[in-house]
GROMACS .gro file of N, CA, C and O in nm:
model
  468
    1MET      N    1  -4.614 -12.001  -3.215
    1MET     CA    2  -4.682 -11.917  -3.120
    1MET      C    3  -4.799 -11.851  -3.191
    1MET      O    4  -4.786 -11.799  -3.300
    2SER      N    5  -4.914 -11.854  -3.127
    2SER     CA    6  -5.031 -11.796  -3.189
    2SER      C    7  -5.021 -11.644  -3.192
    2SER      O    8  -4.950 -11.583  -3.113
    3ASN      N    9  -5.094 -11.584  -3.283
    3ASN     CA   10  -5.094 -11.439  -3.298
    3ASN      C   11  -5.146 -11.370  -3.170
    3ASN      O   12  -5.093 -11.269  -3.128
    4LEU      N   13  -5.248 -11.428  -3.108
    4LEU     CA   14  -5.305 -11.372  -2.986
    4LEU      C   15  -5.203 -11.378  -2.872
    4LEU      O   16  -5.187 -11.281  -2.797
    5MET      N   17  -5.133 -11.489  -2.860
    5MET     CA   18  -5.033 -11.503  -2.756
    5MET      C   19  -4.919 -11.404  -2.777
    5MET      O   20  -4.870 -11.342  -2.683
    6PHE      N   21  -4.878 -11.387  -2.902
    6PHE     CA   22  -4.772 -11.291  -2.934
    6PHE      C   23  -4.814 -11.150  -2.895
    6PHE      O   24  -4.736 -11.076  -2.836
    7LYS      N   25  -4.936 -11.111  -2.926
    7LYS     CA   26  -4.986 -10.978  -2.890
    7LYS      C   27  -4.990 -10.961  -2.739
    7LYS      O   28  -4.952 -10.856  -2.686
    8PHE      N   29  -5.036 -11.064  -2.668
    8PHE     CA   30  -5.043 -11.058  -2.523
    8PHE      C   31  -4.904 -11.038  -2.462
    8PHE      O   32  -4.884 -10.953  -2.376
    9LEU      N   33  -4.807 -11.115  -2.509
    9LEU     CA   34  -4.671 -11.102  -2.457
    9LEU      C   35  -4.610 -10.967  -2.493
    9LEU      O   36  -4.540 -10.906  -2.411
   10SER      N   37  -4.637 -10.918  -2.612
   10SER     CA   38  -4.586 -10.788  -2.654
   10SER      C   39  -4.641 -10.676  -2.567
   10SER      O   40  -4.568 -10.587  -2.523
   11ILE      N   41  -4.770 -10.680  -2.541
   11ILE     CA   42  -4.833 -10.577  -2.456
   11ILE      C   43  -4.780 -10.587  -2.314
   11ILE      O   44  -4.746 -10.487  -2.251
   12GLY      N   45  -4.769 -10.708  -2.262
   12GLY     CA   46  -4.716 -10.728  -2.126
   12GLY      C   47  -4.574 -10.678  -2.113
   12GLY      O   48  -4.539 -10.612  -2.015
   13LEU      N   49  -4.492 -10.706  -2.213
   13LEU     CA   50  -4.354 -10.661  -2.211
   13LEU      C   51  -4.345 -10.509  -2.219
   13LEU      O   52  -4.269 -10.446  -2.146
   14ALA      N   53  -4.426 -10.449  -2.303
   14ALA     CA   54  -4.426 -10.303  -2.317
   14ALA      C   55  -4.467 -10.236  -2.186
   14ALA      O   56  -4.407 -10.138  -2.143
   15VAL      N   57  -4.569 -10.289  -2.121
   15VAL     CA   58  -4.614 -10.234  -1.993
   15VAL      C   59  -4.505 -10.248  -1.888
   15VAL      O   60  -4.478 -10.157  -1.811
   16ALA      N   61  -4.439 -10.362  -1.884
   16ALA     CA   62  -4.336 -10.387  -1.785
   16ALA      C   63  -4.215 -10.297  -1.807
   16ALA      O   64  -4.158 -10.243  -1.713
   17VAL      N   65  -4.173 -10.280  -1.931
   17VAL     CA   66  -4.055 -10.198  -1.961
   17VAL      C   67  -4.082 -10.052  -1.924
   17VAL      O   68  -3.995  -9.985  -1.871
   18VAL      N   69  -4.202 -10.004  -1.948
   18VAL     CA   70  -4.236  -9.866  -1.913
   18VAL      C   71  -4.223  -9.846  -1.762
   18VAL      O   72  -4.186  -9.739  -1.716
   19GLY      N   73  -4.248  -9.948  -1.683
   19GLY     CA   74  -4.244  -9.936  -1.538
   19GLY      C   75  -4.107  -9.958  -1.477
   19GLY      O   76  -4.093  -9.956  -1.356
   20CYS      N   77  -4.004  -9.980  -1.557
   20CYS     CA   78  -3.870 -10.005  -1.504
   20CYS      C   79  -3.812  -9.881  -1.440
   20CYS      O   80  -3.849  -9.769  -1.473
   21ALA      N   81  -3.717  -9.902  -1.351
   21ALA     CA   82  -3.648  -9.791  -1.285
   21ALA      C   83  -3.578  -9.705  -1.390
   21ALA      O   84  -3.521  -9.755  -1.486
   22THR      N   85  -3.583  -9.575  -1.369
   22THR     CA   86  -3.522  -9.478  -1.460
   22THR      C   87  -3.372  -9.473  -1.439
   22THR      O   88  -3.324  -9.478  -1.326
   23ARG      N   89  -3.298  -9.463  -1.547
   23ARG     CA   90  -3.152  -9.449  -1.540
   23ARG      C   91  -3.119  -9.313  -1.478
   23ARG      O   92  -3.187  -9.214  -1.505
   24PRO      N   93  -3.015  -9.306  -1.396
   24PRO     CA   94  -2.981  -9.181  -1.327
   24PRO      C   95  -2.962  -9.061  -1.421
   24PRO      O   96  -3.003  -8.950  -1.390
   25GLU      N   97  -2.901  -9.086  -1.536
   25GLU     CA   98  -2.876  -8.975  -1.629
   25GLU      C   99  -3.004  -8.918  -1.689
   25GLU      O  100  -3.004  -8.808  -1.744
   26SER      N  101  -3.114  -8.991  -1.677
   26SER     CA  102  -3.244  -8.944  -1.729
   26SER      C  103  -3.328  -8.875  -1.622
   26SER      O  104  -3.438  -8.832  -1.650
   27ILE      N  105  -3.278  -8.868  -1.501
   27ILE     CA  106  -3.353  -8.807  -1.390
   27ILE      C  107  -3.316  -8.660  -1.381
   27ILE      O  108  -3.197  -8.625  -1.374
   28SER      N  109  -3.415  -8.574  -1.379
   28SER     CA  110  -3.393  -8.430  -1.368
   28SER      C  111  -3.367  -8.392  -1.223
   28SER      O  112  -3.418  -8.455  -1.130
   29ALA      N  113  -3.292  -8.285  -1.205
   29ALA     CA  114  -3.263  -8.234  -1.071
   29ALA      C  115  -3.388  -8.174  -1.009
   29ALA      O  116  -3.468  -8.110  -1.077
   30SER      N  117  -3.404  -8.194  -0.879
   30SER     CA  118  -3.508  -8.124  -0.804
   30SER      C  119  -3.458  -7.983  -0.779
   30SER      O  120  -3.337  -7.960  -0.767
   31PHE      N  121  -3.551  -7.889  -0.765
   31PHE     CA  122  -3.509  -7.752  -0.735
   31PHE      C  123  -3.459  -7.743  -0.592
   31PHE      O  124  -3.526  -7.786  -0.498
   32VAL      N  125  -3.341  -7.687  -0.577
   32VAL     CA  126  -3.284  -7.655  -0.447
   32VAL      C  127  -3.232  -7.512  -0.457
   32VAL      O  128  -3.154  -7.481  -0.548
   33SER      N  129  -3.274  -7.426  -0.368
   33SER     CA  130  -3.230  -7.287  -0.371
   33SER      C  131  -3.084  -7.275  -0.332
   33SER      O  132  -3.040  -7.333  -0.232
   34HIS      N  133  -3.011  -7.196  -0.407
   34HIS     CA  134  -2.870  -7.171  -0.374
   34HIS      C  135  -2.857  -7.084  -0.249
   34HIS      O  136  -2.752  -7.080  -0.187
   35GLU      N  137  -2.966  -7.018  -0.211
   35GLU     CA  138  -2.963  -6.927  -0.096
   35GLU      C  139  -2.919  -6.997   0.032
   35GLU      O  140  -2.855  -6.936   0.116
   36LYS      N  141  -2.952  -7.122   0.047
   36LYS     CA  142  -2.914  -7.193   0.170
   36LYS      C  143  -2.764  -7.210   0.183
   36LYS      O  144  -2.714  -7.241   0.291
   37TYR      N  145  -2.690  -7.190   0.075
   37TYR     CA  146  -2.545  -7.203   0.077
   37TYR      C  147  -2.472  -7.069   0.073
   37TYR      O  148  -2.349  -7.065   0.083
   38MET      N  149  -2.543  -6.961   0.061
   38MET     CA  150  -2.480  -6.830   0.041
   38MET      C  151  -2.399  -6.782   0.161
   38MET      O  152  -2.309  -6.701   0.148
   39GLY      N  153  -2.425  -6.832   0.280
   39GLY     CA  154  -2.350  -6.792   0.398
   39GLY      C  155  -2.222  -6.871   0.420
   39GLY      O  156  -2.148  -6.845   0.514
   40GLN      N  157  -2.195  -6.966   0.333
   40GLN     CA  158  -2.076  -7.049   0.350
   40GLN      C  159  -1.953  -6.984   0.287
   40GLN      O  160  -1.963  -6.911   0.190
   41THR      N  161  -1.838  -7.014   0.345
   41THR     CA  162  -1.711  -6.969   0.288
   41THR      C  163  -1.677  -7.057   0.168
   41THR      O  164  -1.737  -7.163   0.149
   42CYS      N  165  -1.576  -7.014   0.093
   42CYS     CA  166  -1.535  -7.095  -0.023
   42CYS      C  167  -1.492  -7.237   0.017
   42CYS      O  168  -1.536  -7.333  -0.047
   43PRO      N  169  -1.412  -7.253   0.122
   43PRO     CA  170  -1.376  -7.390   0.162
   43PRO      C  171  -1.499  -7.472   0.206
   43PRO      O  172  -1.506  -7.592   0.178
   44GLN      N  173  -1.594  -7.406   0.273
   44GLN     CA  174  -1.715  -7.477   0.314
   44GLN      C  175  -1.797  -7.520   0.192
   44GLN      O  176  -1.851  -7.631   0.188
   45LEU      N  177  -1.805  -7.432   0.092
   45LEU     CA  178  -1.877  -7.466  -0.031
   45LEU      C  179  -1.808  -7.582  -0.103
   45LEU      O  180  -1.875  -7.671  -0.157
   46THR      N  181  -1.676  -7.582  -0.101
   46THR     CA  182  -1.601  -7.692  -0.163
   46THR      C  183  -1.632  -7.824  -0.092
   46THR      O  184  -1.654  -7.926  -0.158
   47ASP      N  185  -1.636  -7.820   0.040
   47ASP     CA  186  -1.670  -7.940   0.117
   47ASP      C  187  -1.813  -7.984   0.091
   47ASP      O  188  -1.841  -8.104   0.074
   48SER      N  189  -1.906  -7.888   0.087
   48SER     CA  190  -2.046  -7.920   0.060
   48SER      C  191  -2.062  -7.983  -0.078
   48SER      O  192  -2.138  -8.079  -0.095
   49MET      N  193  -1.987  -7.931  -0.175
   49MET     CA  194  -1.993  -7.985  -0.311
   49MET      C  195  -1.940  -8.128  -0.313
   49MET      O  196  -2.000  -8.217  -0.375
   50ALA      N  197  -1.829  -8.152  -0.244
   50ALA     CA  198  -1.773  -8.287  -0.240
   50ALA      C  199  -1.872  -8.385  -0.176
   50ALA      O  200  -1.890  -8.497  -0.227
   51ASP      N  201  -1.936  -8.342  -0.068
   51ASP     CA  202  -2.035  -8.427  -0.002
   51ASP      C  203  -2.154  -8.455  -0.093
   51ASP      O  204  -2.199  -8.570  -0.104
   52ALA      N  205  -2.206  -8.352  -0.159
   52ALA     CA  206  -2.322  -8.368  -0.247
   52ALA      C  207  -2.288  -8.457  -0.366
   52ALA      O  208  -2.368  -8.542  -0.405
   53ARG      N  209  -2.171  -8.438  -0.422
   53ARG     CA  210  -2.130  -8.523  -0.536
   53ARG      C  211  -2.111  -8.668  -0.494
   53ARG      O  212  -2.146  -8.760  -0.569
   54ALA      N  213  -2.058  -8.688  -0.375
   54ALA     CA  214  -2.040  -8.826  -0.324
   54ALA      C  215  -2.176  -8.893  -0.306
   54ALA      O  216  -2.195  -9.009  -0.344
   55LYS      N  217  -2.271  -8.821  -0.249
   55LYS     CA  218  -2.406  -8.875  -0.230
   55LYS      C  219  -2.473  -8.900  -0.365
   55LYS      O  220  -2.539  -9.002  -0.385
   56LEU      N  221  -2.456  -8.807  -0.460
   56LEU     CA  222  -2.512  -8.826  -0.593
   56LEU      C  223  -2.454  -8.950  -0.659
   56LEU      O  224  -2.528  -9.031  -0.717
   57THR      N  225  -2.326  -8.970  -0.647
   57THR     CA  226  -2.261  -9.089  -0.704
   57THR      C  227  -2.315  -9.216  -0.638
   57THR      O  228  -2.347  -9.314  -0.706
   58GLU      N  229  -2.327  -9.213  -0.506
   58GLU     CA  230  -2.377  -9.329  -0.431
   58GLU      C  231  -2.519  -9.366  -0.475
   58GLU      O  232  -2.547  -9.482  -0.507
   59TYR      N  233  -2.609  -9.267  -0.477
   59TYR     CA  234  -2.747  -9.296  -0.514
   59TYR      C  235  -2.762  -9.326  -0.663
   59TYR      O  236  -2.848  -9.405  -0.702
   60SER      N  237  -2.677  -9.268  -0.747
   60SER     CA  238  -2.681  -9.298  -0.891
   60SER      C  239  -2.642  -9.443  -0.916
   60SER      O  240  -2.704  -9.512  -0.998
   61LYS      N  241  -2.542  -9.492  -0.843
   61LYS     CA  242  -2.501  -9.633  -0.857
   61LYS      C  243  -2.614  -9.726  -0.813
   61LYS      O  244  -2.642  -9.827  -0.878
   62MET      N  245  -2.678  -9.691  -0.701
   62MET     CA  246  -2.788  -9.775  -0.653
   62MET      C  247  -2.905  -9.772  -0.752
   62MET      O  248  -2.968  -9.876  -0.778
   63GLN      N  249  -2.934  -9.655  -0.810
   63GLN     CA  250  -3.042  -9.644  -0.907
   63GLN      C  251  -3.008  -9.722  -1.033
   63GLN      O  252  -3.094  -9.788  -1.091
   64ASP      N  253  -2.884  -9.715  -1.077
   64ASP     CA  254  -2.841  -9.790  -1.195
   64ASP      C  255  -2.856  -9.940  -1.171
   64ASP      O  256  -2.898 -10.014  -1.260
   65THR      N  257  -2.822  -9.984  -1.051
   65THR     CA  258  -2.838 -10.125  -1.016
   65THR      C  259  -2.985 -10.165  -1.022
   65THR      O  260  -3.020 -10.272  -1.076
   66LYS      N  261  -3.074 -10.079  -0.970
   66LYS     CA  262  -3.218 -10.107  -0.977
   66LYS      C  263  -3.263 -10.119  -1.122
   66LYS      O  264  -3.340 -10.210  -1.156
   67ALA      N  265  -3.216 -10.029  -1.207
   67ALA     CA  266  -3.254 -10.034  -1.349
   67ALA      C  267  -3.203 -10.161  -1.415
   67ALA      O  268  -3.274 -10.224  -1.494
   68ASN      N  269  -3.081 -10.202  -1.381
   68ASN     CA  270  -3.025 -10.327  -1.437
   68ASN      C  271  -3.104 -10.449  -1.391
   68ASN      O  272  -3.133 -10.539  -1.470
   69VAL      N  273  -3.137 -10.453  -1.262
   69VAL     CA  274  -3.215 -10.565  -1.208
   69VAL      C  275  -3.353 -10.568  -1.273
   69VAL      O  276  -3.403 -10.674  -1.310
   70ASP      N  277  -3.415 -10.451  -1.288
   70ASP     CA  278  -3.546 -10.444  -1.353
   70ASP      C  279  -3.539 -10.499  -1.495
   70ASP      O  280  -3.625 -10.577  -1.538
   71ALA      N  281  -3.436 -10.458  -1.569
   71ALA     CA  282  -3.423 -10.504  -1.707
   71ALA      C  283  -3.408 -10.655  -1.714
   71ALA      O  284  -3.463 -10.721  -1.803
   72ALA      N  285  -3.336 -10.711  -1.619
   72ALA     CA  286  -3.315 -10.857  -1.618
   72ALA      C  287  -3.440 -10.932  -1.573
   72ALA      O  288  -3.477 -11.033  -1.632
   73THR      N  289  -3.507 -10.883  -1.469
   73THR     CA  290  -3.620 -10.958  -1.414
   73THR      C  291  -3.749 -10.939  -1.492
   73THR      O  292  -3.836 -11.026  -1.485
   74VAL      N  293  -3.761 -10.831  -1.565
   74VAL     CA  294  -3.886 -10.808  -1.637
   74VAL      C  295  -3.909 -10.917  -1.741
   74VAL      O  296  -4.022 -10.953  -1.771
   75PHE      N  297  -3.804 -10.975  -1.792
   75PHE     CA  298  -3.818 -11.082  -1.890
   75PHE      C  299  -3.859 -11.214  -1.825
   75PHE      O  300  -3.914 -11.301  -1.889
   76LEU      N  301  -3.831 -11.227  -1.697
   76LEU     CA  302  -3.864 -11.351  -1.627
   76LEU      C  303  -4.005 -11.347  -1.566
   76LEU      O  304  -4.077 -11.446  -1.573
   77VAL      N  305  -4.040 -11.237  -1.504
   77VAL     CA  306  -4.168 -11.232  -1.432
   77VAL      C  307  -4.262 -11.121  -1.479
   77VAL      O  308  -4.370 -11.106  -1.425
   78LEU      N  309  -4.219 -11.043  -1.576
   78LEU     CA  310  -4.297 -10.932  -1.633
   78LEU      C  311  -4.334 -10.825  -1.531
   78LEU      O  312  -4.426 -10.747  -1.553
   79ILE      N  313  -4.262 -10.821  -1.419
   79ILE     CA  314  -4.283 -10.716  -1.319
   79ILE      C  315  -4.145 -10.662  -1.280
   79ILE      O  316  -4.061 -10.737  -1.232
   80PRO      N  317  -4.122 -10.531  -1.299
   80PRO     CA  318  -3.994 -10.475  -1.255
   80PRO      C  319  -3.981 -10.485  -1.104
   80PRO      O  320  -4.072 -10.448  -1.030
   81VAL      N  321  -3.870 -10.535  -1.056
   81VAL     CA  322  -3.848 -10.552  -0.913
   81VAL      C  323  -3.861 -10.420  -0.838
   81VAL      O  324  -3.911 -10.416  -0.726
   82SER      N  325  -3.818 -10.309  -0.900
   82SER     CA  326  -3.823 -10.180  -0.831
   82SER      C  327  -3.967 -10.138  -0.800
   82SER      O  328  -3.990 -10.059  -0.708
   83LYS      N  329  -4.063 -10.193  -0.873
   83LYS     CA  330  -4.204 -10.162  -0.843
   83LYS      C  331  -4.245 -10.227  -0.712
   83LYS      O  332  -4.338 -10.181  -0.646
   84LEU      N  333  -4.175 -10.332  -0.672
   84LEU     CA  334  -4.204 -10.399  -0.546
   84LEU      C  335  -4.120 -10.345  -0.432
   84LEU      O  336  -4.166 -10.338  -0.318
   85SER      N  337  -3.996 -10.305  -0.462
   85SER     CA  338  -3.904 -10.264  -0.356
   85SER      C  339  -3.869 -10.116  -0.357
   85SER      O  340  -3.800 -10.069  -0.268
   86GLY      N  341  -3.913 -10.041  -0.458
   86GLY     CA  342  -3.881  -9.899  -0.466
   86GLY      C  343  -3.746  -9.875  -0.531
   86GLY      O  344  -3.668  -9.966  -0.551
   87ASP      N  345  -3.722  -9.750  -0.566
   87ASP     CA  346  -3.594  -9.715  -0.626
   87ASP      C  347  -3.539  -9.588  -0.560
   87ASP      O  348  -3.592  -9.544  -0.458
   88HIS      N  349  -3.435  -9.531  -0.618
   88HIS     CA  350  -3.367  -9.416  -0.557
   88HIS      C  351  -3.375  -9.292  -0.644
   88HIS      O  352  -3.293  -9.201  -0.630
   89ALA      N  353  -3.474  -9.284  -0.731
   89ALA     CA  354  -3.487  -9.170  -0.822
   89ALA      C  355  -3.502  -9.038  -0.746
   89ALA      O  356  -3.444  -8.936  -0.785
   90GLY      N  357  -3.578  -9.038  -0.638
   90GLY     CA  358  -3.596  -8.916  -0.559
   90GLY      C  359  -3.465  -8.866  -0.499
   90GLY      O  360  -3.439  -8.745  -0.496
   91ASP      N  361  -3.383  -8.959  -0.453
   91ASP     CA  362  -3.253  -8.922  -0.396
   91ASP      C  363  -3.160  -8.869  -0.504
   91ASP      O  364  -3.086  -8.772  -0.482
   92VAL      N  365  -3.160  -8.931  -0.621
   92VAL     CA  366  -3.077  -8.884  -0.732
   92VAL      C  367  -3.119  -8.742  -0.769
   92VAL      O  368  -3.034  -8.653  -0.784
   93ALA      N  369  -3.248  -8.717  -0.782
   93ALA     CA  370  -3.298  -8.583  -0.816
   93ALA      C  371  -3.259  -8.481  -0.710
   93ALA      O  372  -3.216  -8.370  -0.742
   94LYS      N  373  -3.271  -8.520  -0.584
   94LYS     CA  374  -3.236  -8.431  -0.473
   94LYS      C  375  -3.088  -8.390  -0.480
   94LYS      O  376  -3.056  -8.271  -0.471
   95TYR      N  377  -3.000  -8.485  -0.495
   95TYR     CA  378  -2.857  -8.453  -0.494
   95TYR      C  379  -2.812  -8.385  -0.622
   95TYR      O  380  -2.717  -8.306  -0.620
   96LYS      N  381  -2.878  -8.410  -0.733
   96LYS     CA  382  -2.850  -8.332  -0.854
   96LYS      C  383  -2.886  -8.185  -0.828
   96LYS      O  384  -2.812  -8.094  -0.867
   97GLY      N  385  -2.998  -8.162  -0.760
   97GLY     CA  386  -3.038  -8.026  -0.725
   97GLY      C  387  -2.941  -7.961  -0.628
   97GLY      O  388  -2.909  -7.842  -0.640
   98GLU      N  389  -2.892  -8.037  -0.530
   98GLU     CA  390  -2.794  -7.985  -0.435
   98GLU      C  391  -2.666  -7.943  -0.507
   98GLU      O  392  -2.612  -7.835  -0.481
   99VAL      N  393  -2.618  -8.026  -0.599
   99VAL     CA  394  -2.497  -7.994  -0.675
   99VAL      C  395  -2.518  -7.866  -0.755
   99VAL      O  396  -2.431  -7.777  -0.755
  100GLU      N  397  -2.632  -7.852  -0.820
  100GLU     CA  398  -2.661  -7.731  -0.898
  100GLU      C  399  -2.666  -7.608  -0.807
  100GLU      O  400  -2.614  -7.501  -0.842
  101ALA      N  401  -2.730  -7.621  -0.691
  101ALA     CA  402  -2.742  -7.508  -0.598
  101ALA      C  403  -2.605  -7.465  -0.545
  101ALA      O  404  -2.575  -7.345  -0.537
  102ILE      N  405  -2.523  -7.562  -0.509
  102ILE     CA  406  -2.389  -7.529  -0.458
  102ILE      C  407  -2.305  -7.466  -0.567
  102ILE      O  408  -2.232  -7.368  -0.543
  103ASP      N  409  -2.316  -7.516  -0.689
  103ASP     CA  410  -2.244  -7.459  -0.802
  103ASP      C  411  -2.284  -7.312  -0.822
  103ASP      O  412  -2.199  -7.225  -0.840
  104THR      N  413  -2.413  -7.284  -0.816
  104THR     CA  414  -2.462  -7.147  -0.830
  104THR      C  415  -2.409  -7.060  -0.717
  104THR      O  416  -2.365  -6.946  -0.739
  105ALA      N  417  -2.411  -7.111  -0.594
  105ALA     CA  418  -2.360  -7.036  -0.479
  105ALA      C  419  -2.211  -7.007  -0.496
  105ALA      O  420  -2.164  -6.897  -0.464
  106GLN      N  421  -2.136  -7.104  -0.546
  106GLN     CA  422  -1.992  -7.083  -0.568
  106GLN      C  423  -1.968  -6.972  -0.670
  106GLN      O  424  -1.879  -6.890  -0.653
  107ILE      N  425  -2.048  -6.967  -0.773
  107ILE     CA  426  -2.033  -6.864  -0.876
  107ILE      C  427  -2.071  -6.727  -0.818
  107ILE      O  428  -1.999  -6.629  -0.833
  108LYS      N  429  -2.186  -6.721  -0.749
  108LYS     CA  430  -2.235  -6.593  -0.696
  108LYS      C  431  -2.147  -6.536  -0.586
  108LYS      O  432  -2.142  -6.415  -0.567
  109THR      N  433  -2.077  -6.621  -0.512
  109THR     CA  434  -1.989  -6.573  -0.406
  109THR      C  435  -1.846  -6.547  -0.457
  109THR      O  436  -1.762  -6.503  -0.380
  110GLY      N  437  -1.821  -6.578  -0.581
  110GLY     CA  438  -1.689  -6.555  -0.638
  110GLY      C  439  -1.591  -6.668  -0.610
  110GLY      O  440  -1.472  -6.654  -0.638
  111CYS      N  441  -1.641  -6.777  -0.557
  111CYS     CA  442  -1.554  -6.892  -0.527
  111CYS      C  443  -1.521  -6.970  -0.654
  111CYS      O  444  -1.426  -7.046  -0.657
  112LYS      N  445  -1.602  -6.952  -0.754
  112LYS     CA  446  -1.583  -7.027  -0.880
  112LYS      C  447  -1.606  -6.928  -0.993
  112LYS      O  448  -1.709  -6.860  -0.998
  113LYS      N  449  -1.516  -6.924  -1.084
  113LYS     CA  450  -1.529  -6.837  -1.200
  113LYS      C  451  -1.597  -6.912  -1.313
  113LYS      O  452  -1.576  -7.031  -1.330
  114LEU      N  453  -1.677  -6.841  -1.391
  114LEU     CA  454  -1.737  -6.900  -1.511
  114LEU      C  455  -1.626  -6.921  -1.614
  114LEU      O  456  -1.529  -6.847  -1.620
  115VAL      N  457  -1.644  -7.021  -1.697
  115VAL     CA  458  -1.544  -7.055  -1.799
  115VAL      C  459  -1.521  -6.939  -1.894
  115VAL      O  460  -1.411  -6.915  -1.939
  116ASN      N  461  -1.624  -6.860  -1.924
  116ASN     CA  462  -1.614  -6.751  -2.020
  116ASN      C  463  -1.548  -6.626  -1.963
  116ASN      O  464  -1.521  -6.532  -2.035
  117ASP      N  465  -1.525  -6.622  -1.832
  117ASP     CA  466  -1.465  -6.502  -1.771
  117ASP      C  467  -1.318  -6.490  -1.803
  117ASP      O  468  -1.246  -6.576  -1.825
   0.00000   0.00000   0.00000
């Protein structure tokens, strides 16, 4: 393989890898105010948390699948598939924020005690 061809492939691969779907654990939570949950009872907060965690799990699995597909296809076509079809990073960030907001509401309403208490 010529030196020029090697450089071209290296640059193409680097550009493609940078564009791959982000792993769910690397996605930061979006800000969600805990105030929207402050009127809920403890059982309601527990239900809201279960729903938010279920959605986070669902979208995290879909995002992980996108990242896996991107990693596999980038070697074949040098274009991450998620760049053509989109990914679920926004949903993962949203539900991470919801979980954090509900957790804060549970603490502030006394439904959940801090570990250090």
